[in-house]
Amino acid sequence: MAELLLIVSLLAVFVFGFYLMSRLDRFLEENRKALLKENESCEPSEVLLPHGLSESEILCEIRRFRETHGNVDIILSDGQKNDF
């Protein structure tokens, strides 16, 4: 009788552990998807513009970038290595 009680209690512990792990797995998957979605909105952090664009074309590119990335700081550089 004691062996049967031990087997049933161990089975209950394993079933409960499986339930907790499946819930944790779903929770982590939802968080992973949310983080990926958030990271996609941050990319790209650098946009290379072709040489020889006019001022109006540069302003158009900046406007397009702001539409997809919200209110961010934009730093224009001549392409040389800069430490910001």
MMTF fields as JSON, N, C-alpha, C and O atoms, coordinates in Angstrom:
{
  "mmtfVersion": "1.0.0",
  "mmtfProducer": "UNKNOWN",
  "numBonds": 335,
  "numAtoms": 336,
  "numGroups": 84,
  "numChains": 1,
  "numModels": 1,
  "chainsPerModel": [1],
  "groupsPerChain": [84],
  "chainIdList": ["A"],
  "bondAtomList": [4, 2, 8, 6, 12, 10, 16, 14, 20, 18, 24, 22, 28, 26, 32, 30, 36, 34, 40, 38, 44, 42, 48, 46, 52, 50, 56, 54, 60, 58, 64, 62, 68, 66, 72, 70, 76, 74, 80, 78, 84, 82, 88, 86, 92, 90, 96, 94, 100, 98, 104, 102, 108, 106, 112, 110, 116, 114, 120, 118, 124, 122, 128, 126, 132, 130, 136, 134, 140, 138, 144, 142, 148, 146, 152, 150, 156, 154, 160, 158, 164, 162, 168, 166, 172, 170, 176, 174, 180, 178, 184, 182, 188, 186, 192, 190, 196, 194, 200, 198, 204, 202, 208, 206, 212, 210, 216, 214, 220, 218, 224, 222, 228, 226, 232, 230, 236, 234, 240, 238, 244, 242, 248, 246, 252, 250, 256, 254, 260, 258, 264, 262, 268, 266, 272, 270, 276, 274, 280, 278, 284, 282, 288, 286, 292, 290, 296, 294, 300, 298, 304, 302, 308, 306, 312, 310, 316, 314, 320, 318, 324, 322, 328, 326, 332, 330],
  "bondOrderList": [1, 1, 1, 1, 1, 1, 1, 1, 1, 1, 1, 1, 1, 1, 1, 1, 1, 1, 1, 1, 1, 1, 1, 1, 1, 1, 1, 1, 1, 1, 1, 1, 1, 1, 1, 1, 1, 1, 1, 1, 1, 1, 1, 1, 1, 1, 1, 1, 1, 1, 1, 1, 1, 1, 1, 1, 1, 1, 1, 1, 1, 1, 1, 1, 1, 1, 1, 1, 1, 1, 1, 1, 1, 1, 1, 1, 1, 1, 1, 1, 1, 1, 1],
  "groupList": [{"groupName": "MET", "atomNameList": ["N", "CA", "C", "O"], "elementList": ["N", "C", "C", "O"], "formalChargeList": [0, 0, 0, 0], "bondAtomList": [1, 0, 2, 1, 3, 2], "bondOrderList": [1, 1, 2], "singleLetterCode": "M", "chemCompType": "L-PEPTIDE LINKING"}, {"groupName": "ALA", "atomNameList": ["N", "CA", "C", "O"], "elementList": ["N", "C", "C", "O"], "formalChargeList": [0, 0, 0, 0], "bondAtomList": [1, 0, 2, 1, 3, 2], "bondOrderList": [1, 1, 2], "singleLetterCode": "A", "chemCompType": "L-PEPTIDE LINKING"}, {"groupName": "GLU", "atomNameList": ["N", "CA", "C", "O"], "elementList": ["N", "C", "C", "O"], "formalChargeList": [0, 0, 0, 0], "bondAtomList": [1, 0, 2, 1, 3, 2], "bondOrderList": [1, 1, 2], "singleLetterCode": "E", "chemCompType": "L-PEPTIDE LINKING"}, {"groupName": "LEU", "atomNameList": ["N", "CA", "C", "O"], "elementList": ["N", "C", "C", "O"], "formalChargeList": [0, 0, 0, 0], "bondAtomList": [1, 0, 2, 1, 3, 2], "bondOrderList": [1, 1, 2], "singleLetterCode": "L", "chemCompType": "L-PEPTIDE LINKING"}, {"groupName": "ILE", "atomNameList": ["N", "CA", "C", "O"], "elementList": ["N", "C", "C", "O"], "formalChargeList": [0, 0, 0, 0], "bondAtomList": [1, 0, 2, 1, 3, 2], "bondOrderList": [1, 1, 2], "singleLetterCode": "I", "chemCompType": "L-PEPTIDE LINKING"}, {"groupName": "VAL", "atomNameList": ["N", "CA", "C", "O"], "elementList": ["N", "C", "C", "O"], "formalChargeList": [0, 0, 0, 0], "bondAtomList": [1, 0, 2, 1, 3, 2], "bondOrderList": [1, 1, 2], "singleLetterCode": "V", "chemCompType": "L-PEPTIDE LINKING"}, {"groupName": "SER", "atomNameList": ["N", "CA", "C", "O"], "elementList": ["N", "C", "C", "O"], "formalChargeList": [0, 0, 0, 0], "bondAtomList": [1, 0, 2, 1, 3, 2], "bondOrderList": [1, 1, 2], "singleLetterCode": "S", "chemCompType": "L-PEPTIDE LINKING"}, {"groupName": "PHE", "atomNameList": ["N", "CA", "C", "O"], "elementList": ["N", "C", "C", "O"], "formalChargeList": [0, 0, 0, 0], "bondAtomList": [1, 0, 2, 1, 3, 2], "bondOrderList": [1, 1, 2], "singleLetterCode": "F", "chemCompType": "L-PEPTIDE LINKING"}, {"groupName": "GLY", "atomNameList": ["N", "CA", "C", "O"], "elementList": ["N", "C", "C", "O"], "formalChargeList": [0, 0, 0, 0], "bondAtomList": [1, 0, 2, 1, 3, 2], "bondOrderList": [1, 1, 2], "singleLetterCode": "G", "chemCompType": "PEPTIDE LINKING"}, {"groupName": "TYR", "atomNameList": ["N", "CA", "C", "O"], "elementList": ["N", "C", "C", "O"], "formalChargeList": [0, 0, 0, 0], "bondAtomList": [1, 0, 2, 1, 3, 2], "bondOrderList": [1, 1, 2], "singleLetterCode": "Y", "chemCompType": "L-PEPTIDE LINKING"}, {"groupName": "ARG", "atomNameList": ["N", "CA", "C", "O"], "elementList": ["N", "C", "C", "O"], "formalChargeList": [0, 0, 0, 0], "bondAtomList": [1, 0, 2, 1, 3, 2], "bondOrderList": [1, 1, 2], "singleLetterCode": "R", "chemCompType": "L-PEPTIDE LINKING"}, {"groupName": "ASP", "atomNameList": ["N", "CA", "C", "O"], "elementList": ["N", "C", "C", "O"], "formalChargeList": [0, 0, 0, 0], "bondAtomList": [1, 0, 2, 1, 3, 2], "bondOrderList": [1, 1, 2], "singleLetterCode": "D", "chemCompType": "L-PEPTIDE LINKING"}, {"groupName": "ASN", "atomNameList": ["N", "CA", "C", "O"], "elementList": ["N", "C", "C", "O"], "formalChargeList": [0, 0, 0, 0], "bondAtomList": [1, 0, 2, 1, 3, 2], "bondOrderList": [1, 1, 2], "singleLetterCode": "N", "chemCompType": "L-PEPTIDE LINKING"}, {"groupName": "LYS", "atomNameList": ["N", "CA", "C", "O"], "elementList": ["N", "C", "C", "O"], "formalChargeList": [0, 0, 0, 0], "bondAtomList": [1, 0, 2, 1, 3, 2], "bondOrderList": [1, 1, 2], "singleLetterCode": "K", "chemCompType": "L-PEPTIDE LINKING"}, {"groupName": "CYS", "atomNameList": ["N", "CA", "C", "O"], "elementList": ["N", "C", "C", "O"], "formalChargeList": [0, 0, 0, 0], "bondAtomList": [1, 0, 2, 1, 3, 2], "bondOrderList": [1, 1, 2], "singleLetterCode": "C", "chemCompType": "L-PEPTIDE LINKING"}, {"groupName": "PRO", "atomNameList": ["N", "CA", "C", "O"], "elementList": ["N", "C", "C", "O"], "formalChargeList": [0, 0, 0, 0], "bondAtomList": [1, 0, 2, 1, 3, 2], "bondOrderList": [1, 1, 2], "singleLetterCode": "P", "chemCompType": "L-PEPTIDE LINKING"}, {"groupName": "HIS", "atomNameList": ["N", "CA", "C", "O"], "elementList": ["N", "C", "C", "O"], "formalChargeList": [0, 0, 0, 0], "bondAtomList": [1, 0, 2, 1, 3, 2], "bondOrderList": [1, 1, 2], "singleLetterCode": "H", "chemCompType": "L-PEPTIDE LINKING"}, {"groupName": "THR", "atomNameList": ["N", "CA", "C", "O"], "elementList": ["N", "C", "C", "O"], "formalChargeList": [0, 0, 0, 0], "bondAtomList": [1, 0, 2, 1, 3, 2], "bondOrderList": [1, 1, 2], "singleLetterCode": "T", "chemCompType": "L-PEPTIDE LINKING"}, {"groupName": "GLN", "atomNameList": ["N", "CA", "C", "O"], "elementList": ["N", "C", "C", "O"], "formalChargeList": [0, 0, 0, 0], "bondAtomList": [1, 0, 2, 1, 3, 2], "bondOrderList": [1, 1, 2], "singleLetterCode": "Q", "chemCompType": "L-PEPTIDE LINKING"}],
  "groupTypeList": [0, 1, 2, 3, 3, 3, 4, 5, 6, 3, 3, 1, 5, 7, 5, 7, 8, 7, 9, 3, 0, 6, 10, 3, 11, 10, 7, 3, 2, 2, 12, 10, 13, 1, 3, 3, 13, 2, 12, 2, 6, 14, 2, 15, 6, 2, 5, 3, 3, 15, 16, 8, 3, 6, 2, 6, 2, 4, 3, 14, 2, 4, 10, 10, 7, 10, 2, 17, 16, 8, 12, 5, 11, 4, 4, 3, 6, 11, 8, 18, 13, 12, 11, 7],
  "groupIdList": [1, 2, 3, 4, 5, 6, 7, 8, 9, 10, 11, 12, 13, 14, 15, 16, 17, 18, 19, 20, 21, 22, 23, 24, 25, 26, 27, 28, 29, 30, 31, 32, 33, 34, 35, 36, 37, 38, 39, 40, 41, 42, 43, 44, 45, 46, 47, 48, 49, 50, 51, 52, 53, 54, 55, 56, 57, 58, 59, 60, 61, 62, 63, 64, 65, 66, 67, 68, 69, 70, 71, 72, 73, 74, 75, 76, 77, 78, 79, 80, 81, 82, 83, 84],
  "secStructList": [7, 2, 2, 2, 2, 2, 2, 2, 2, 2, 2, 2, 2, 2, 2, 2, 2, 2, 2, 2, 2, 2, 2, 2, 2, 2, 2, 2, 2, 2, 2, 2, 2, 2, 2, 2, 2, 2, 2, 2, 2, 2, 7, 7, 1, 7, 7, 7, 7, 7, 6, 6, 7, 7, 2, 2, 2, 2, 2, 2, 2, 2, 2, 2, 2, 2, 2, 2, 2, 7, 1, 7, 7, 7, 7, 7, 7, 7, 1, 1, 7, 7, 7, 7],
  "xCoordList": [0.823, 0.0, 0.87, 0.556, 1.966, 2.862, 3.551, 3.812, 3.842, 4.464, 3.516, 3.938, 2.245, 1.239, 1.095, 0.991, 1.089, 1.004, 2.233, 2.112, 3.399, 4.62, 4.569, 4.943, 4.117, 4.024, 3.035, 3.317, 1.888, 0.874, 1.373, 1.16, 2.026, 2.525, 3.646, 3.698, 4.544, 5.58, 4.982, 5.453, 3.956, 3.277, 2.661, 2.741, 2.054, 1.459, 2.524, 2.302, 3.678, 4.767, 5.251, 5.468, 5.426, 5.88, 4.852, 5.225, 3.585, 2.531, 2.503, 2.387, 2.608, 2.614, 3.854, 3.755, 5.006, 6.232, 6.119, 6.575, 5.511, 5.298, 4.376, 4.611, 3.329, 2.408, 3.131, 2.955, 3.945, 4.693, 5.677, 5.797, 6.378, 7.351, 6.664, 7.199, 5.503, 4.801, 4.309, 4.352, 3.843, 3.432, 4.64, 4.546, 5.762, 6.981, 7.449, 7.883, 7.37, 7.772, 6.916, 7.446, 5.616, 4.724, 5.052, 5.09, 5.288, 5.617, 6.91, 6.974, 7.939, 9.208, 9.09, 9.741, 8.286, 8.087, 7.385, 7.745, 6.397, 5.711, 6.677, 6.657, 7.508, 8.487, 9.534, 9.963, 9.949, 10.923, 10.347, 11.036, 9.091, 8.449, 8.33, 8.552, 7.979, 7.866, 9.218, 9.294, 10.285, 11.62, 12.072, 12.693, 11.763, 12.121, 11.386, 11.963, 10.108, 9.333, 9.889, 9.973, 10.27, 10.852, 12.195, 12.489, 13.009, 14.312, 14.178, 14.99, 13.153, 12.94, 12.626, 13.028, 11.911, 11.586, 12.807, 12.809, 13.844, 15.066, 16.02, 16.888, 15.877, 16.801, 16.327, 15.118, 17.118, 18.563, 18.992, 18.309, 20.094, 20.598, 21.486, 21.844, 21.837, 22.674, 22.155, 21.915, 21.983, 21.527, 22.576, 22.944, 23.047, 24.038, 23.32, 22.551, 23.577, 22.984, 24.011, 25.204, 23.553, 24.498, 25.124, 24.525, 26.317, 27.05, 26.37, 25.927, 26.299, 25.787, 24.295, 23.717, 23.649, 22.233, 22.053, 22.879, 20.974, 20.678, 20.092, 19.741, 19.99, 19.437, 18.0, 17.605, 17.219, 15.815, 15.718, 14.829, 16.618, 16.607, 17.029, 16.484, 17.991, 18.42, 17.273, 17.011, 16.596, 15.457, 14.335, 13.666, 14.127, 13.108, 13.475, 12.609, 14.762, 15.213, 15.07, 14.675, 15.391, 15.242, 13.78, 13.453, 12.904, 11.464, 10.965, 10.196, 11.406, 11.001, 11.51, 10.797, 12.743, 13.308, 12.52, 12.244, 12.154, 11.375, 9.985, 9.446, 9.402, 8.078, 8.107, 7.143, 9.192, 9.27, 9.912, 9.727, 10.666, 11.395, 10.997, 11.594, 10.028, 9.574, 10.534, 11.303, 10.479, 11.294, 12.651, 12.783, 13.65, 14.996, 15.987, 15.685, 17.158, 18.231, 18.9, 19.228, 19.097, 19.738, 21.043, 21.083, 22.117, 23.446, 23.913, 24.017, 24.192, 24.709, 26.227, 26.83, 26.846, 28.292, 28.787, 28.039, 30.048, 30.611, 31.167, 31.739, 31.004, 31.403, 32.733, 33.099, 33.462, 34.706, 34.389, 33.304, 35.313, 35.121, 34.979, 35.888, 33.823, 33.571, 33.256, 32.609, 33.702, 33.365, 32.367, 32.711, 31.134, 30.08, 29.864, 29.019],
  "yCoordList": [-1.195, 0.0, 1.262, 2.246, 1.217, 2.366, 2.594, 3.73, 1.48, 1.612, 2.263, 3.077, 1.91, 2.503, 3.992, 4.793, 4.364, 5.775, 6.551, 7.691, 5.939, 6.563, 6.762, 7.825, 5.765, 5.853, 6.928, 7.704, 6.99, 7.991, 9.391, 10.321, 9.546, 10.874, 11.311, 12.481, 10.398, 10.736, 11.088, 12.007, 10.361, 10.665, 12.066, 12.821, 12.409, 13.736, 14.823, 15.875, 14.582, 15.552, 15.745, 16.881, 14.666, 14.779, 15.47, 16.271, 15.185, 15.838, 17.33, 18.15, 17.689, 19.091, 19.795, 20.93, 19.144, 19.703, 19.907, 20.921, 18.941, 19.074, 20.249, 20.995, 20.417, 21.54, 22.875, 23.796, 22.979, 24.211, 24.505, 25.654, 23.496, 23.703, 24.105, 24.925, 23.545, 23.935, 25.376, 26.107, 25.788, 27.194, 28.128, 29.188, 27.743, 28.541, 28.637, 29.704, 27.559, 27.554, 28.524, 29.267, 28.525, 29.465, 30.905, 31.777, 31.16, 32.503, 33.008, 34.15, 32.158, 32.551, 32.77, 33.666, 31.985, 32.156, 33.48, 34.162, 33.847, 35.13, 36.292, 37.273, 36.192, 37.243, 37.329, 38.423, 36.182, 36.179, 36.878, 37.665, 36.592, 37.244, 38.745, 39.525, 39.162, 40.588, 41.282, 42.396, 40.635, 41.217, 41.311, 42.298, 40.288, 40.334, 41.462, 42.161, 41.634, 42.706, 44.069, 44.972, 44.222, 45.48, 45.753, 46.894, 44.716, 44.885, 45.228, 45.98, 44.682, 45.007, 46.485, 47.087, 47.076, 48.492, 49.37, 50.529, 48.852, 49.622, 49.574, 50.438, 48.593, 48.449, 49.271, 49.488, 49.729, 49.797, 50.997, 52.02, 50.88, 52.0, 52.897, 54.001, 52.417, 53.197, 53.019, 51.895, 54.112, 54.074, 54.766, 55.912, 54.064, 54.638, 55.237, 54.556, 56.504, 57.19, 57.248, 57.413, 57.113, 57.184, 58.57, 59.57, 58.616, 59.866, 60.729, 60.225, 62.012, 62.944, 63.225, 63.716, 62.937, 63.253, 64.746, 65.4, 65.267, 66.679, 66.843, 65.861, 68.094, 68.358, 67.882, 67.35, 68.063, 67.625, 66.104, 65.578, 65.39, 63.929, 63.451, 62.475, 64.131, 63.774, 64.019, 63.179, 65.147, 65.433, 64.418, 64.042, 63.975, 62.952, 61.638, 60.981, 61.246, 60.022, 60.131, 59.17, 61.3, 61.507, 61.411, 60.793, 62.008, 61.953, 60.504, 60.082, 59.756, 58.347, 57.538, 56.677, 57.81, 57.101, 57.41, 56.507, 58.669, 59.051, 58.424, 58.127, 58.218, 57.591, 56.172, 55.721, 55.467, 54.071, 53.895, 52.853, 54.891, 54.726, 55.716, 55.709, 56.545, 57.463, 58.623, 58.963, 59.212, 60.384, 59.925, 59.559, 59.95, 59.52, 60.624, 61.519, 60.554, 61.48, 60.976, 59.795, 61.873, 61.515, 62.277, 63.496, 61.535, 62.127, 61.901, 60.763, 62.99, 62.902, 62.906, 63.729, 61.981, 61.863, 61.724, 61.313, 62.067, 61.97, 60.567, 60.343, 59.63, 58.249, 57.873, 56.698, 58.822, 58.509, 57.931, 58.156, 57.202, 56.567, 57.639, 58.442, 57.65, 58.609, 57.854, 56.808, 58.367, 57.795, 58.721, 59.831, 58.259, 59.068, 58.621, 59.177],
  "zCoordList": [0.0, 0.0, 0.0, -0.671, 0.763, 0.826, -0.519, -0.912, -1.225, -2.538, -3.535, -4.357, -3.466, -4.355, -4.07, -4.999, -2.815, -2.43, -2.918, -3.366, -2.831, -3.317, -4.825, -5.32, -5.55, -7.011, -7.42, -8.333, -6.769, -7.099, -6.777, -7.555, -5.652, -5.295, -6.241, -6.619, -6.634, -7.592, -8.959, -9.629, -9.363, -10.618, -10.56, -11.529, -9.436, -9.286, -9.344, -9.942, -8.73, -8.767, -10.2, -10.622, -10.953, -12.339, -13.223, -14.08, -13.04, -13.826, -13.51, -14.421, -12.247, -11.862, -12.427, -12.893, -12.39, -12.954, -14.459, -14.99, -15.146, -16.585, -16.886, -17.837, -16.082, -16.266, -16.076, -16.873, -15.022, -14.775, -15.902, -16.328, -16.387, -17.454, -18.765, -19.511, -19.05, -20.275, -20.184, -21.174, -19.011, -18.822, -18.936, -19.555, -18.349, -18.439, -19.883, -20.319, -20.624, -22.02, -22.837, -23.663, -22.618, -23.322, -22.948, -23.816, -21.67, -21.196, -21.834, -22.291, -21.866, -22.459, -23.957, -24.495, -24.638, -26.073, -26.376, -27.336, -25.577, -25.773, -25.535, -26.279, -24.519, -24.254, -25.353, -25.718, -25.883, -26.97, -28.2, -28.849, -28.52, -29.663, -29.443, -30.369, -28.22, -27.927, -28.053, -28.57, -27.586, -27.694, -29.149, -29.544, -29.948, -31.355, -32.068, -32.902, -31.734, -32.351, -31.955, -32.787, -30.689, -30.224, -30.89, -31.247, -31.061, -31.703, -33.174, -33.713, -33.836, -35.244, -35.424, -36.42, -34.47, -34.595, -34.367, -34.781, -33.723, -33.474, -34.661, -34.785, -35.524, -36.646, -37.822, -37.913, -38.69, -38.598, -37.789, -37.774, -37.133, -36.352, -37.201, -36.79, -38.385, -39.282, -40.702, -41.143, -41.406, -42.79, -43.645, -43.39, -44.653, -45.549, -46.756, -47.434, -47.013, -48.152, -49.279, -49.026, -50.517, -51.631, -51.752, -51.357, -52.294, -52.455, -53.525, -54.557, -53.266, -54.264, -54.171, -55.141, -53.052, -52.905, -52.689, -52.053, -53.221, -52.984, -51.585, -50.93, -51.135, -49.806, -49.693, -48.655, -50.736, -50.686, -50.611, -49.941, -51.288, -51.214, -49.825, -49.309, -49.226, -47.868, -46.887, -46.027, -47.005, -46.124, -46.315, -45.353, -47.554, -47.824, -47.138, -46.56, -47.196, -46.527, -45.012, -44.353, -44.459, -43.018, -42.622, -41.609, -43.398, -43.121, -43.161, -42.298, -44.162, -44.289, -43.098, -42.582, -42.66, -41.513, -40.249, -39.46, -40.045, -38.852, -38.85, -37.784, -40.022, -40.096, -39.564, -38.946, -39.795, -39.361, -37.994, -37.365, -37.514, -36.263, -35.175, -34.098, -35.419, -34.387, -34.2, -35.099, -33.045, -32.738, -32.211, -31.043, -33.079, -32.713, -33.058, -33.848, -32.465, -32.819, -34.089, -34.203, -35.034, -36.293, -36.381, -36.218, -36.644, -36.763, -38.193, -38.65, -38.891, -40.248, -40.196, -39.506, -40.929, -40.905, -42.339, -43.225, -42.558, -43.9, -44.192, -45.259, -43.264, -43.487, -42.869, -42.883, -42.332, -41.657, -40.288, -39.752, -39.732, -38.418, -37.348, -37.139, -36.663, -35.582, -34.3, -34.34, -33.181, -31.872, -31.195, -30.789, -31.079, -30.443, -29.038, -28.336]
}
